[in-house]
Short mmCIF file of C-alpha atoms in Angstrom, two decimals:
data_model
loop_
_atom_site.label_atom_id
_atom_site.label_comp_id
_atom_site.label_asym_id
_atom_site.label_seq_id
_atom_site.Cartn_x
_atom_site.Cartn_y
_atom_site.Cartn_z
CA MET C 1 88.05 63.92 136.74
CA SER C 2 87.72 60.88 134.47
CA VAL C 3 84.39 60.55 132.71
CA LEU C 4 84.76 56.76 132.42
CA PRO C 5 82.38 55.89 135.31
CA LEU C 6 79.65 58.11 133.85
CA VAL C 7 80.18 56.61 130.39
CA PHE C 8 79.90 53.09 131.78
CA THR C 9 76.77 53.89 133.80
CA SER C 10 75.07 55.70 130.93
CA GLY C 11 75.89 52.76 128.67
CA TRP C 12 74.29 50.31 131.11
CA ALA C 13 71.22 52.53 131.38
CA SER C 14 71.01 53.01 127.59
CA GLY C 15 70.75 49.26 127.14
CA ILE C 16 67.59 49.34 129.23
CA ASN C 17 66.02 52.63 128.14
CA ALA C 18 68.12 54.81 125.86
CA TYR C 19 65.45 57.48 125.51
CA ALA C 20 65.24 57.94 129.27
CA VAL C 21 69.02 58.41 129.43
CA VAL C 22 69.05 61.07 126.71
CA LEU C 23 66.04 62.82 128.26
CA LEU C 24 67.46 62.81 131.78
CA LEU C 25 70.93 63.96 130.76
CA GLY C 26 69.48 66.68 128.55
CA VAL C 27 67.16 67.99 131.26
CA PHE C 28 69.89 68.01 133.89
CA GLY C 29 72.22 69.83 131.53
CA ALA C 30 69.61 72.34 130.36
CA THR C 31 68.60 73.21 133.92
CA GLY C 32 72.20 73.79 134.94
CA LEU C 33 72.33 71.01 137.51
CA THR C 34 75.51 69.66 135.92
CA ASP C 35 78.08 70.81 133.40
CA GLU C 36 78.99 67.24 132.36
CA VAL C 37 76.29 67.10 129.66
CA PRO C 38 77.21 68.28 126.15
CA ALA C 39 75.11 70.99 124.53
CA SER C 40 73.93 68.64 121.77
CA LEU C 41 71.91 66.65 124.31
CA GLN C 42 70.34 69.80 125.73
CA ARG C 43 68.75 70.95 122.48
CA THR C 44 64.97 71.40 122.61
CA ASP C 45 64.34 69.21 119.56
CA VAL C 46 66.43 66.40 121.05
CA LEU C 47 64.56 66.61 124.35
CA VAL C 48 61.15 66.62 122.62
CA VAL C 49 61.96 63.58 120.46
CA ALA C 50 63.48 61.74 123.41
CA GLY C 51 60.43 62.54 125.53
CA VAL C 52 57.96 61.27 122.92
CA LEU C 53 59.94 58.09 122.31
CA PHE C 54 60.29 57.56 126.06
CA LEU C 55 56.50 57.68 126.42
CA CYS C 56 56.13 55.20 123.55
CA GLU C 57 58.58 52.84 125.22
CA ALA C 58 56.88 53.27 128.60
CA VAL C 59 53.67 51.91 127.06
CA ALA C 60 55.12 49.22 124.77
CA ASP C 61 57.41 47.95 127.50
CA LYS C 62 54.48 46.95 129.71
CA ILE C 63 52.55 44.84 127.18
CA PRO C 64 53.48 41.14 126.92
CA TYR C 65 55.12 40.19 123.60
CA VAL C 66 54.88 43.79 122.39
CA ASP C 67 57.82 44.48 124.70
CA SER C 68 59.85 41.69 123.07
CA ALA C 69 59.05 43.04 119.60
CA TRP C 70 60.11 46.50 120.77
CA ASP C 71 63.34 45.03 122.18
CA SER C 72 64.07 43.34 118.87
CA VAL C 73 63.81 46.65 117.03
CA HIS C 74 66.10 48.28 119.60
CA THR C 75 68.83 45.64 119.45
CA VAL C 76 70.80 48.07 117.29
CA ILE C 77 69.35 51.35 118.55
CA ARG C 78 70.27 50.95 122.23
CA PRO C 79 73.95 50.03 121.73
CA VAL C 80 74.33 52.82 119.17
CA ALA C 81 72.72 55.26 121.59
CA GLY C 82 75.04 54.11 124.37
CA ALA C 83 78.05 54.58 122.09
CA VAL C 84 76.95 58.05 120.94
CA VAL C 85 76.16 59.25 124.47
CA GLY C 86 79.49 57.89 125.70
CA ALA C 87 81.41 59.63 122.92
CA LEU C 88 79.59 62.92 123.55
CA LEU C 89 80.28 62.75 127.29
CA ALA C 90 83.95 62.04 126.58
CA GLY C 91 84.12 64.94 124.15
CA GLN C 92 82.60 67.23 126.74
CA SER C 93 85.05 66.11 129.43
CA GLY C 94 88.18 65.70 127.34
CA SER C 95 89.55 63.09 129.78
CA LEU C 96 88.81 60.05 127.59
CA PRO C 97 89.15 59.53 123.81
CA ASP C 98 85.79 59.64 122.03
CA LEU C 99 86.36 56.32 120.28
CA ALA C 100 87.19 54.51 123.52
CA ALA C 101 84.19 56.04 125.26
CA GLY C 102 81.93 55.01 122.39
CA ALA C 103 83.20 51.45 122.55
CA ILE C 104 82.65 51.28 126.31
CA GLY C 105 79.20 52.83 126.18
CA GLY C 106 78.09 50.73 123.22
CA SER C 107 79.35 47.39 124.54
CA THR C 108 77.88 48.02 127.99
CA ALA C 109 74.56 48.99 126.44
CA LEU C 110 74.58 45.84 124.31
CA ALA C 111 75.18 43.67 127.39
CA SER C 112 72.42 45.27 129.44
CA HIS C 113 70.07 45.18 126.43
CA ALA C 114 70.70 41.42 126.13
CA VAL C 115 69.81 41.01 129.81
CA LYS C 116 66.62 43.05 129.42
CA ALA C 117 65.47 41.38 126.20
CA GLY C 118 66.23 37.88 127.47
CA THR C 119 64.50 38.51 130.78
CA ARG C 120 61.43 39.86 129.02
CA MET C 121 61.20 36.80 126.80
CA ALA C 122 61.32 34.64 129.92
CA VAL C 123 58.71 36.75 131.72
CA ASN C 124 56.41 36.49 128.70
CA THR C 125 56.07 32.76 129.36
CA SER C 126 53.98 33.78 132.38
CA PRO C 127 50.23 33.85 131.60
CA GLU C 128 49.57 37.10 133.50
CA PRO C 129 50.61 40.64 132.47
CA PHE C 130 51.47 42.01 135.91
CA SER C 131 55.04 40.71 135.80
CA ASN C 132 55.71 42.86 132.72
CA ILE C 133 54.25 45.96 134.35
CA ALA C 134 56.19 45.48 137.58
CA LEU C 135 59.47 44.73 135.79
CA SER C 136 59.10 47.66 133.38
CA THR C 137 58.31 50.07 136.20
CA ALA C 138 61.30 48.83 138.20
CA GLU C 139 63.55 49.30 135.15
CA ASP C 140 62.32 52.86 134.55
CA LEU C 141 62.84 53.82 138.19
CA GLY C 142 66.22 52.11 138.27
CA VAL C 143 67.46 53.95 135.18
CA ALA C 144 66.24 57.29 136.51
CA GLY C 145 67.83 56.71 139.90
CA ILE C 146 71.18 55.42 138.65
CA VAL C 147 71.62 58.10 135.98
CA THR C 148 70.76 60.85 138.47
CA PHE C 149 73.12 59.36 141.04
CA ALA C 150 75.87 59.01 138.42
CA LEU C 151 75.90 62.72 137.66
CA PHE C 152 76.84 63.50 141.25
CA HIS C 153 78.60 60.31 142.35
CA PRO C 154 79.86 58.67 139.12
CA GLY C 155 82.25 56.19 140.76
CA ALA C 156 79.68 54.74 143.14
CA ALA C 157 77.03 54.67 140.41
CA ALA C 158 79.37 52.77 138.08
CA ILE C 159 79.94 50.13 140.77
CA ILE C 160 76.19 49.75 141.25
CA ALA C 161 75.67 49.49 137.48
CA ALA C 162 78.40 46.84 137.21
CA VAL C 163 76.86 44.80 140.03
CA LEU C 164 73.39 45.06 138.45
CA LEU C 165 74.76 44.02 135.07
CA ALA C 166 76.58 41.00 136.50
CA ALA C 167 73.54 40.01 138.56
CA GLY C 168 71.28 40.40 135.53
CA LEU C 169 73.49 38.16 133.42
CA ALA C 170 73.55 35.53 136.18
CA VAL C 171 69.77 35.64 136.62
CA LEU C 172 69.25 35.45 132.86
CA VAL C 173 71.41 32.33 132.56
CA PHE C 174 69.64 30.73 135.53
CA VAL C 175 66.13 31.52 134.28
CA TRP C 176 66.74 30.27 130.75
CA THR C 177 68.41 27.13 132.08
CA ARG C 178 65.31 26.42 134.17
CA ILE C 179 63.00 27.15 131.23
CA ARG C 180 64.92 24.79 128.93
CA LEU C 181 64.86 22.09 131.60
CA PHE C 182 61.10 22.55 132.07
CA ARG C 183 60.44 22.38 128.33
CA ARG C 184 62.64 19.30 127.97
CA ARG C 185 60.79 17.51 130.75
CA ARG C 186 57.41 18.50 129.32
CA ALA C 187 58.41 17.23 125.87
CA GLN C 188 59.65 14.00 127.45
CA ARG C 189 56.34 13.46 129.27
CA ARG C 190 54.42 14.07 126.04
CA GLU C 191 56.60 11.57 124.22
CA GLU C 192 56.07 8.99 126.96
CA LYS C 193 52.29 9.48 126.77
CA ARG C 194 52.39 9.15 122.98
CA LEU C 195 54.39 5.92 123.17
CA ALA C 196 52.08 4.54 125.85
CA ALA C 197 49.02 5.36 123.74
CA GLY C 198 50.62 3.73 120.72
CA ALA C 199 51.42 0.60 122.71
CA ARG C 200 47.83 0.31 123.92
CA ALA C 201 46.49 0.78 120.41
CA GLY C 202 48.91 -1.85 119.03
CA ALA C 203 47.88 -4.42 121.59
CA GLY C 204 44.24 -4.21 120.47
CA PRO C 205 41.33 -6.11 122.10
CA ALA C 206 42.01 -9.60 123.53
CA ALA C 207 41.24 -12.38 121.05
CA GLY C 208 38.13 -14.49 121.92
CA PRO C 209 37.87 -18.34 121.84
CA PRO C 210 37.55 -19.93 118.38
CA GLY C 211 34.00 -20.58 117.20
#
C-alpha cells in the first residue's frame, strides 16, 4: 500500500502541531496499534521530548501574541518536522522514495503552518483571549483525530486534510482581505478628521467690524 496519503496527512498535521504528530505516531507504534511507524519515532527519549514540547506548545498556543511568537520560531521547525516524518514513514514502507516523501511532507507542513500562523495573527486583533483558546483546542483535537484516522484509513484522512488545507487558505485570504479593508477605511476616516480639524483651525475666528 502506498504511504503517500499518510505522508500528506502527517505533513498537514505537522504544520499545525509537529510535536503532537511525533508523539501520537510514536505512541501508536510503541503500543503495537500499527506497524506503519518507524522505530526511531517509538524511542522513549523521542516520546519524552515530544511530550514535553507538546505541553509547552499547548500552553503557548492559547496566549494571545505569545502564540504568534511561538509560530514565528516554528516557521522552520514545523516544515522540517513534516519532511523528516514523511521521509521516515516512506523508509518504513518502502513504497515511496524518502526524498519525495520529505518534499511532500515538508511542503504540506509549510502550507498548513502558514494558514495557522496567519489565522492566529488575525485572531490576535480581537481584544478577548477566548478566541485563541477555542481555536487552539480545536486545532489540537483536529490533529489528534486526523492523525489517528490516517493510521487506519489513510486515503480518507488525506482527503479530509486536503479539504481542510484548502479551506484554511481560503479563509485566511478572506480574513486578511477584510482586515486590510477595515484598516484602510479607519485610516481614511482619521485622515478626513485631521483635514477637517485643520480646515477649522485655518479659518480662525470671524473678523469683527473695524474700530
